[in-house]
XYZ file of C-alpha atoms in Angstrom:
606
model
C -21.965 36.683 -31.202
C -19.616 33.683 -31.620
C -22.242 30.973 -31.332
C -20.406 27.904 -32.572
C -17.068 29.015 -31.265
C -18.279 29.768 -27.767
C -21.602 28.214 -26.915
C -20.986 24.928 -28.688
C -17.725 24.610 -26.825
C -19.664 24.825 -23.591
C -21.753 21.900 -24.689
C -18.559 19.996 -25.376
C -17.214 20.580 -21.881
C -20.355 19.248 -20.232
C -21.139 22.522 -18.478
C -24.749 22.392 -19.606
C -26.895 19.984 -17.610
C -28.739 17.348 -19.590
C -32.451 18.243 -19.699
C -35.123 15.877 -18.506
C -37.565 14.471 -21.064
C -40.177 17.076 -20.178
C -37.687 19.913 -20.162
C -36.288 18.663 -23.451
C -39.753 18.660 -25.031
C -40.387 22.210 -23.864
C -36.989 23.373 -25.062
C -37.543 21.614 -28.375
C -40.816 23.425 -28.889
C -39.239 26.726 -27.960
C -36.297 26.098 -30.293
C -38.661 25.249 -33.162
C -40.559 28.463 -32.558
C -37.306 30.396 -32.378
C -36.167 28.831 -35.638
C -39.382 29.917 -37.353
C -38.936 33.472 -36.060
C -35.301 33.576 -37.154
C -36.144 32.139 -40.581
C -38.798 34.777 -41.192
C -36.390 37.507 -40.077
C -33.619 36.078 -42.267
C -35.918 36.016 -45.294
C -36.601 39.644 -44.552
C -32.852 40.364 -44.780
C -31.943 40.416 -41.042
C -28.192 39.574 -40.968
C -28.163 38.593 -37.294
C -31.112 36.261 -37.872
C -29.250 34.633 -40.782
C -26.207 34.102 -38.549
C -28.178 32.666 -35.643
C -30.339 30.489 -37.922
C -27.209 29.138 -39.611
C -25.684 28.354 -36.200
C -28.864 26.576 -35.093
C -28.939 24.441 -38.233
C -25.213 23.734 -37.968
C -25.558 22.604 -34.383
C -28.378 20.276 -35.450
C -26.183 18.806 -38.204
C -28.132 20.297 -41.114
C -25.081 21.448 -43.061
C -26.927 21.965 -46.320
C -29.488 24.211 -44.643
C -26.907 26.088 -42.602
C -24.416 26.901 -45.361
C -26.475 29.423 -47.403
C -27.532 31.229 -44.247
C -23.974 31.494 -42.978
C -22.595 32.552 -46.341
C -25.185 35.277 -46.614
C -24.481 36.552 -43.104
C -20.741 36.369 -43.698
C -21.067 38.371 -46.923
C -22.827 41.005 -44.853
C -19.820 41.158 -42.458
C -21.027 39.041 -39.519
C -17.900 37.651 -37.828
C -19.762 34.931 -35.929
C -21.155 33.682 -39.216
C -17.658 33.666 -40.710
C -16.419 31.577 -37.802
C -19.321 29.149 -38.076
C -18.918 28.935 -41.834
C -15.332 27.875 -41.166
C -16.625 25.198 -38.761
C -19.064 23.953 -41.391
C -16.448 23.783 -44.129
C -14.031 22.013 -41.761
C -16.703 19.413 -41.091
C -17.149 18.930 -44.843
C -13.376 18.372 -45.168
C -12.434 21.727 -46.740
C -9.817 22.640 -44.145
C -7.989 25.306 -46.151
C -11.180 27.117 -47.126
C -12.333 26.888 -43.495
C -9.061 28.483 -42.396
C -9.675 31.387 -44.753
C -13.032 32.171 -43.165
C -11.596 31.720 -39.669
C -8.894 34.230 -40.545
C -11.525 36.765 -41.637
C -13.457 36.252 -38.391
C -10.319 36.315 -36.256
C -9.098 39.554 -37.810
C -12.542 40.948 -37.069
C -12.024 40.057 -33.398
C -13.555 36.581 -32.965
C -11.700 34.761 -30.203
C -13.344 31.467 -31.196
C -12.139 31.856 -34.788
C -8.627 32.729 -33.630
C -8.651 29.534 -31.562
C -9.855 27.443 -34.511
C -7.276 29.035 -36.807
C -4.498 28.385 -34.276
C -5.525 24.729 -34.043
C -5.554 24.534 -37.845
C -1.978 25.843 -38.083
C -0.772 23.480 -35.355
C -2.255 20.517 -37.189
C -0.319 21.682 -40.238
C 2.902 21.887 -38.202
C 3.168 25.690 -38.397
C 3.787 26.309 -34.689
C 4.734 30.019 -34.909
C 1.440 30.807 -36.692
C -0.418 28.556 -34.295
C 1.070 30.341 -31.296
C 0.216 33.759 -32.736
C -3.470 32.999 -33.285
C -3.908 30.992 -30.093
C -2.409 33.876 -28.137
C -4.861 36.241 -29.829
C -7.696 33.994 -28.696
C -6.332 33.501 -25.169
C -5.752 37.207 -24.595
C -9.405 37.835 -25.409
C -10.382 35.512 -22.562
C -11.242 32.440 -24.632
C -10.832 29.353 -22.439
C -10.211 26.939 -25.311
C -7.656 29.319 -26.786
C -5.835 29.601 -23.470
C -5.795 25.812 -23.078
C -4.596 25.172 -26.622
C -1.872 27.801 -26.200
C -0.782 26.222 -22.886
C -0.692 22.796 -24.531
C 1.461 24.112 -27.374
C 3.874 25.891 -25.041
C 4.105 22.882 -22.735
C 4.912 20.680 -25.712
C 7.806 23.015 -26.515
C 8.944 23.217 -22.891
C 8.095 26.908 -22.626
C 7.734 28.199 -19.056
C 4.762 30.352 -20.112
C 2.615 27.242 -20.382
C 1.750 27.309 -16.674
C 0.331 30.827 -16.886
C -2.044 29.973 -19.721
C -3.018 26.597 -18.274
C -4.046 28.361 -15.089
C -5.902 31.010 -17.116
C -7.839 28.303 -18.985
C -8.645 26.537 -15.724
C -9.868 29.762 -14.135
C -12.115 30.308 -17.162
C -13.785 26.939 -16.633
C -11.828 24.557 -18.868
C -12.026 21.202 -17.090
C -9.077 19.530 -18.838
C -6.933 22.559 -18.000
C -8.054 22.330 -14.364
C -7.113 18.640 -14.340
C -3.711 19.170 -15.922
C -3.000 22.082 -13.599
C -3.870 19.843 -10.632
C -1.571 17.104 -11.931
C 1.292 19.563 -12.350
C 0.788 20.909 -8.833
C 0.596 17.350 -7.509
C 3.958 16.523 -9.065
C 5.496 19.663 -7.602
C 4.192 18.760 -4.132
C 5.598 15.215 -4.451
C 8.933 16.567 -5.653
C 9.087 19.026 -2.750
C 8.282 16.215 -0.303
C 11.045 14.035 -1.765
C 13.588 16.861 -1.642
C 12.450 18.181 1.736
C 12.064 21.629 0.209
C 9.206 24.120 0.353
C 8.450 25.438 -3.123
C 5.307 27.283 -2.086
C 2.949 24.757 -3.697
C 0.276 23.284 -1.450
C -1.528 19.995 -1.783
C -4.739 21.858 -0.986
C -4.411 23.894 -4.185
C -3.968 20.748 -6.264
C -7.002 19.218 -4.578
C -9.028 22.334 -5.323
C -8.308 22.091 -9.054
C -9.083 18.364 -9.054
C -12.371 19.201 -7.391
C -13.209 21.874 -9.978
C -12.383 19.570 -12.886
C -14.329 16.689 -11.306
C -17.341 18.921 -10.702
C -17.331 19.682 -14.432
C -17.420 15.977 -15.276
C -13.744 15.089 -15.680
C -13.592 11.379 -14.823
C -9.846 11.175 -14.135
C -10.030 14.237 -11.907
C -12.829 12.526 -9.974
C -10.586 9.449 -9.638
C -7.659 11.477 -8.264
C -9.928 13.442 -5.944
C -11.336 10.178 -4.614
C -7.803 8.890 -3.981
C -6.871 12.063 -2.064
C -9.985 11.826 0.088
C -9.504 8.104 0.718
C -5.933 8.686 1.847
C -7.216 11.347 4.239
C -9.808 8.966 5.648
C -12.853 10.715 4.172
C -14.172 7.466 2.762
C -17.791 8.427 2.160
C -16.932 11.397 -0.063
C -14.128 9.412 -1.708
C -16.667 6.733 -2.590
C -18.982 9.313 -4.150
C -16.245 10.604 -6.458
C -15.091 7.091 -7.326
C -18.695 6.250 -8.197
C -19.026 9.364 -10.359
C -15.828 8.527 -12.221
C -16.689 4.839 -12.534
C -20.116 5.602 -14.010
C -18.366 7.766 -16.601
C -16.318 4.737 -17.638
C -13.085 5.131 -15.659
C -11.989 1.542 -14.934
C -9.466 2.540 -12.263
C -12.197 4.332 -10.337
C -14.426 1.243 -10.536
C -11.528 -0.815 -9.203
C -10.845 1.647 -6.362
C -14.550 1.736 -5.497
C -14.473 -2.050 -5.296
C -11.649 -1.965 -2.743
C -13.492 0.675 -0.737
C -16.628 -1.490 -0.650
C -14.622 -4.584 0.248
C -13.007 -2.779 3.176
C -16.493 -1.748 4.307
C -17.512 -5.420 4.303
C -19.650 -5.353 1.133
C -17.795 -7.980 -0.879
C -20.652 -8.655 -3.279
C -20.902 -5.024 -4.412
C -17.110 -4.855 -4.592
C -17.115 -7.826 -6.962
C -19.634 -6.081 -9.226
C -17.367 -3.051 -9.665
C -14.231 -5.169 -9.996
C -15.968 -7.151 -12.731
C -16.877 -3.952 -14.547
C -13.314 -2.648 -14.268
C -11.752 -5.978 -15.251
C -13.957 -6.210 -18.328
C -12.667 -2.756 -19.276
C -9.097 -4.055 -19.075
C -8.063 -3.113 -15.533
C -5.493 -5.680 -14.395
C -5.673 -4.664 -10.750
C -9.410 -5.380 -10.689
C -8.829 -8.742 -12.374
C -6.292 -9.605 -9.658
C -8.787 -8.575 -6.986
C -11.411 -10.869 -8.518
C -8.871 -13.661 -8.661
C -8.035 -13.227 -4.988
C -11.736 -13.148 -4.095
C -12.410 -16.439 -5.870
C -9.239 -17.974 -4.441
C -10.466 -17.143 -0.913
C -13.712 -18.938 -1.739
C -11.803 -21.987 -2.930
C -12.827 -21.402 -6.560
C -9.320 -21.924 -7.864
C -10.189 -22.375 -11.542
C -12.091 -19.081 -11.636
C -9.281 -17.419 -9.679
C -6.733 -18.675 -12.193
C -8.839 -17.364 -15.071
C -8.897 -13.862 -13.570
C -5.197 -13.920 -12.766
C -4.556 -14.790 -16.404
C -6.834 -11.919 -17.442
C -4.779 -9.578 -15.247
C -1.610 -10.824 -16.867
C -3.107 -10.334 -20.337
C -3.977 -6.759 -19.303
C -0.281 -6.152 -18.669
C -0.392 -6.453 -14.882
C 2.627 -8.488 -13.782
C 0.904 -9.182 -10.456
C -1.241 -11.659 -12.373
C 1.760 -13.911 -13.013
C 2.910 -13.559 -9.395
C -0.541 -14.461 -8.096
C -0.675 -17.439 -10.428
C 2.617 -18.542 -8.908
C 1.185 -18.230 -5.394
C -1.920 -20.178 -6.411
C 0.120 -23.001 -7.922
C 2.448 -23.096 -4.904
C -0.537 -23.446 -2.544
C -1.759 -26.377 -4.611
C 1.651 -28.045 -4.582
C 2.199 -27.461 -8.321
C 5.814 -26.454 -7.776
C 6.975 -26.595 -11.385
C 4.158 -24.325 -12.549
C 4.665 -22.009 -9.583
C 8.322 -21.649 -10.545
C 7.310 -20.893 -14.128
C 4.941 -18.070 -13.109
C 7.328 -16.666 -10.510
C 10.060 -16.550 -13.148
C 7.789 -14.763 -15.603
C 6.882 -12.116 -13.037
C 10.451 -11.873 -11.747
C 11.878 -11.323 -15.229
C 9.311 -8.538 -15.642
C 10.748 -6.842 -12.548
C 8.334 -8.041 -9.847
C 10.529 -8.033 -6.754
C 8.267 -10.151 -4.538
C 8.064 -12.739 -7.300
C 11.867 -12.799 -7.388
C 11.911 -13.345 -3.617
C 9.264 -16.079 -3.854
C 11.196 -17.774 -6.665
C 14.373 -17.715 -4.566
C 12.537 -19.252 -1.595
C 11.122 -21.969 -3.834
C 14.588 -22.754 -5.210
C 15.987 -22.802 -1.685
C 13.294 -25.274 -0.619
C 14.373 -27.709 -3.326
C 18.025 -27.328 -2.311
C 19.179 -24.947 -5.038
C 20.889 -22.325 -2.867
C 23.151 -21.314 -5.749
C 20.145 -20.534 -7.939
C 18.310 -18.798 -5.114
C 21.014 -16.265 -4.228
C 20.883 -14.128 -7.414
C 17.097 -13.890 -7.210
C 17.245 -12.846 -3.570
C 19.834 -10.245 -4.588
C 17.716 -8.966 -7.458
C 14.653 -8.649 -5.234
C 16.620 -6.994 -2.428
C 18.245 -4.497 -4.778
C 14.776 -3.676 -6.103
C 13.670 -2.841 -2.568
C 12.228 -6.081 -1.174
C 12.805 -5.992 2.571
C 11.961 -9.690 2.939
C 14.533 -10.583 0.288
C 17.228 -8.596 2.114
C 16.411 -10.505 5.313
C 16.419 -13.813 3.457
C 19.839 -13.016 2.016
C 21.029 -12.458 5.561
C 19.775 -15.912 6.544
C 21.373 -17.442 3.450
C 24.822 -15.995 4.160
C 24.609 -16.600 7.910
C 23.911 -20.268 7.252
C 27.254 -20.717 5.492
C 29.124 -20.309 8.733
C 32.262 -18.456 7.605
C 33.424 -15.184 9.108
C 33.246 -13.458 5.707
C 29.710 -14.687 5.121
C 28.674 -13.543 8.592
C 29.855 -10.043 7.716
C 27.804 -10.080 4.499
C 24.807 -11.503 6.377
C 24.978 -8.680 8.926
C 25.070 -6.121 6.130
C 21.852 -7.509 4.641
C 20.236 -7.754 8.070
C 21.097 -4.099 8.679
C 19.576 -3.118 5.348
C 16.349 -4.955 6.114
C 16.300 -3.591 9.669
C 16.678 -0.027 8.372
C 13.521 -0.631 6.313
C 11.628 -1.769 9.415
C 12.001 -5.557 9.279
C 11.480 -6.765 12.839
C 13.353 -10.064 12.687
C 16.259 -8.434 10.865
C 16.527 -5.838 13.639
C 16.605 -8.710 16.161
C 19.455 -10.396 14.314
C 21.421 -7.136 14.182
C 20.813 -6.659 17.906
C 22.060 -10.164 18.668
C 25.147 -9.629 16.502
C 25.925 -6.327 18.227
C 25.551 -7.968 21.633
C 27.970 -10.639 20.521
C 30.424 -7.928 19.444
C 30.060 -6.111 22.766
C 28.409 -3.015 21.236
C 25.651 -2.745 23.817
C 24.260 0.724 22.879
C 23.831 -0.288 19.232
C 22.431 -3.654 20.291
C 19.902 -1.953 22.540
C 18.797 0.366 19.727
C 18.072 -2.509 17.363
C 16.477 -4.646 20.056
C 14.141 -1.777 20.911
C 13.148 -1.521 17.242
C 12.495 -5.243 17.003
C 10.672 -5.393 20.331
C 8.545 -2.430 19.331
C 7.741 -4.299 16.111
C 6.336 -7.223 18.092
C 9.277 -9.607 18.466
C 8.975 -11.507 21.744
C 12.605 -12.664 21.541
C 13.761 -9.066 21.082
C 11.679 -7.930 24.049
C 13.236 -10.682 26.184
C 16.790 -9.897 25.099
C 16.253 -6.186 25.617
C 14.966 -6.937 29.090
C 18.079 -9.005 29.860
C 20.304 -6.125 28.723
C 18.448 -3.697 30.980
C 18.303 -6.275 33.781
C 22.084 -6.659 33.763
C 22.467 -2.948 34.492
C 20.455 -3.075 37.703
C 22.439 -2.977 40.933
C 22.548 -6.315 42.763
C 19.840 -6.868 45.359
C 19.772 -9.140 48.421
C 19.096 -12.742 47.504
C 15.701 -14.283 48.205
C 15.500 -17.721 49.780
C 14.294 -19.209 46.459
C 17.133 -17.615 44.572
C 15.288 -14.576 43.137
C 16.377 -10.988 43.690
C 14.352 -8.762 46.002
C 12.898 -5.844 44.069
C 9.771 -4.056 45.140
C 8.704 -1.960 42.126
C 8.498 -2.770 38.436
C 11.302 -1.480 36.256
C 11.516 -1.033 32.501
C 13.229 -4.384 32.151
C 10.322 -6.084 33.916
C 7.878 -4.374 31.580
C 9.774 -5.808 28.599
C 9.893 -9.234 30.251
C 6.119 -9.038 30.691
C 5.596 -8.024 27.066
C 7.625 -11.007 25.904
C 5.883 -13.286 28.412
C 2.445 -12.195 27.235
C 3.519 -13.207 23.714
C 4.337 -16.726 24.932
C 8.096 -16.431 25.445
C 8.833 -19.172 27.997
C 12.091 -17.811 29.414
C 10.449 -14.422 29.834
C 7.523 -16.086 31.619
C 9.924 -17.744 34.050
C 11.732 -14.472 34.651
C 8.479 -12.576 35.237
C 7.502 -15.280 37.701
C 10.829 -14.878 39.526
C 10.413 -11.096 39.729
C 6.856 -11.506 41.019
C 8.085 -13.968 43.648
C 10.770 -11.481 44.669
C 8.015 -8.928 45.279
C 6.164 -11.489 47.363
C 3.368 -11.923 44.812
C 3.127 -15.716 45.006
C -0.106 -15.967 43.022
C 1.320 -13.987 40.090
C 4.570 -15.955 40.232
C 2.705 -19.277 40.196
C 0.601 -18.148 37.233
C 3.641 -17.332 35.101
C 5.601 -20.435 36.202
C 2.617 -22.645 35.376
C 2.122 -21.008 31.957
C 5.797 -21.536 31.127
C 5.790 -25.101 32.469
C 2.691 -26.077 30.492
C 4.372 -24.691 27.370
C 7.338 -27.028 27.997
C 9.719 -24.921 30.083
C 11.684 -27.120 32.475
C 12.797 -24.080 34.495
C 9.170 -23.023 34.790
C 8.217 -26.480 36.043
C 11.135 -26.517 38.530
C 10.326 -23.061 39.925
C 6.636 -23.883 40.146
C 7.620 -26.950 42.167
C 9.726 -24.781 44.511
C 6.802 -22.404 45.002
C 4.336 -25.216 45.698
C 6.736 -26.941 48.107
C 7.199 -23.691 49.977
C 3.412 -23.385 50.251
C 3.217 -26.939 51.662
C 2.072 -28.751 48.499
C 5.031 -31.111 48.145
C 3.095 -33.884 46.302
C 2.054 -31.441 43.550
C 5.561 -29.987 43.590
C 6.945 -33.478 42.931
C 4.712 -33.752 39.865
C 6.249 -30.592 38.334
C 9.779 -31.579 39.395
C 9.241 -34.897 37.654
C 8.251 -33.084 34.472
C 11.315 -30.826 34.744
C 13.681 -33.721 35.512
C 12.312 -35.751 32.592
C 13.145 -32.739 30.428
C 16.758 -32.771 31.701
C 16.693 -30.441 34.720
C 19.369 -31.686 37.180
C 18.191 -29.664 40.184
C 14.663 -31.012 39.761
C 16.070 -34.569 39.779
C 18.017 -33.806 42.987
C 14.873 -32.414 44.623
C 12.991 -35.581 43.715
C 15.784 -37.714 45.146
C 15.481 -35.807 48.446
C 11.666 -36.137 48.452
C 11.756 -39.893 47.950
C 14.583 -40.279 50.504
C 12.485 -38.458 53.115
C 9.545 -40.709 52.319
C 11.732 -43.776 52.860
C 11.512 -44.799 49.196
C 15.264 -45.278 49.050
C 15.468 -47.133 45.742
C 13.447 -44.420 43.967
C 15.534 -41.765 45.680
C 18.716 -43.466 44.518
C 17.355 -43.640 40.940
C 16.700 -39.854 40.891
C 20.068 -39.176 42.522
C 21.747 -41.139 39.727
C 19.809 -39.043 37.224
C 20.866 -35.804 38.929
C 24.525 -36.884 38.830
C 24.302 -37.400 35.064
C 22.371 -34.176 34.392
C 24.516 -31.794 36.482
C 25.618 -29.076 36.655
C 28.783 -29.745 38.731
C 27.384 -28.436 41.993
C 24.267 -30.596 41.613
C 26.288 -33.642 40.563
C 28.462 -33.302 43.659
C 25.491 -33.114 46.049
C 23.641 -35.880 44.213
C 26.700 -38.137 44.402
C 26.878 -37.760 48.179
C 23.137 -38.430 48.481
C 23.318 -41.451 46.181
C 26.204 -42.938 48.151
C 24.366 -42.427 51.414
C 21.241 -44.082 50.051
C 23.303 -46.980 48.699
C 24.855 -47.551 52.124
C 21.438 -47.393 53.698
C 20.059 -49.927 51.253
C 23.013 -52.316 51.766
C 22.953 -52.048 55.560
């Protein structure tokens, strides 16, 4: 009957529920009655009663009352009493004497005593003896013994540690369940990185996290919450975060805050972030800083960013840099960016390089861009591409393309566009198309337009329409890309979509796209809209759009205006627009405008 070695351990693991006040009062009365019964039996010479009474007094902290009872029971050969006497002596500071009694109990078959003796030898540095006694305890099914043995073997790098850690977990040891889950988690991550199947499933790791969390392990509850959140099971994730946070786990309080913020409950999120930040969580302090910065409370935001930095979170320095940069405090921003960058914060290094570039220090910016890019910053790799491309030499263009390709491989949309443009320039159309598709798929309107032009060039020629557009009756992939770019505000794409719509005979759709492009400043859009309106009999409105196009430098629009005013008999105005068309070109337009201008001049001088 190993009371202190077994039952007290269960109290320590939290497997006994805390009684309510009423239940506690009832149990207290029952325990008092039990103590009286045991005391009477012990006085009558009952060895078991002495042992149990000693254990009860020991558990209550009455060492002076417990010791004579335990010594008497031990003298009568009770192994549980010997174990508990060892516990009592250990608490009094007599470790060697305690070990002697534990040895007696362990030899008599007490698993709890064997565990205590093994721990004693490990504390003394005698690992062989520790392993022997812990193994004795573990083989008898003692959860604490199995865990302590696993911990010892793991410390020595012994492969047998896994077996005993699992055994302890299966016997209800919550820390063993947590450590087993962590080990399985690492194996799953390693298998994912290597692309290998080592037979370990994430579900098994989750199961052990769940078992440890259910027994009150706060870090297990945190990890379980993270797994569930990643899977989208936010309600259950929140429950485990809350459980862990209430037990004092700052990271869980921080994670719960983010979950509440994402659900729209910013006030509750701030409460948990505050709790976590006060417990030293830098991430929560950063979150509070960002929250106050959004509200315009910059002084409070700065205070929390500093708290994050003091907690060892380098993001605090980076965020301080961002805050100072937004306020125009460039010197201070540079100071904080440098601090974060020197600590290895790659985005701070990129931000520092941008700041240096803005003040004209390209030489100082380059190494910081390089450092950030080498650390994995996709934006920094793209920025390096821009930096080298801006130097204009062939060698620098090659280096720029290399950085663009690196950023594009990591999913940077604008970098993929630049690679696509470079490949088009080199005549490598398949590779250009691949990168343009990536960039267009990432939302780049320019990439969508350029991809459409590549696909458009492959279409067989069609009969010419009277307005100059090709006749094509059904939408093709290139038109779909033109439309995507047009819907994102790309003016040349809008003009092209209008031309394709006109070719299909859809005048209303064509006019809509031409007008949208023209109002955004496209001179081709304005010119084509004028053609469409003139064709529909609205020459005065057409002249308005041709005027806008001609003022923007469109030679054909100027020639059209010259013809309009000539037909109206406004020869001087016609001659003025003809002169403009001659100067704007292109050659074909200049030639026609010259003949018209000369004719109008003769007419005016006649």
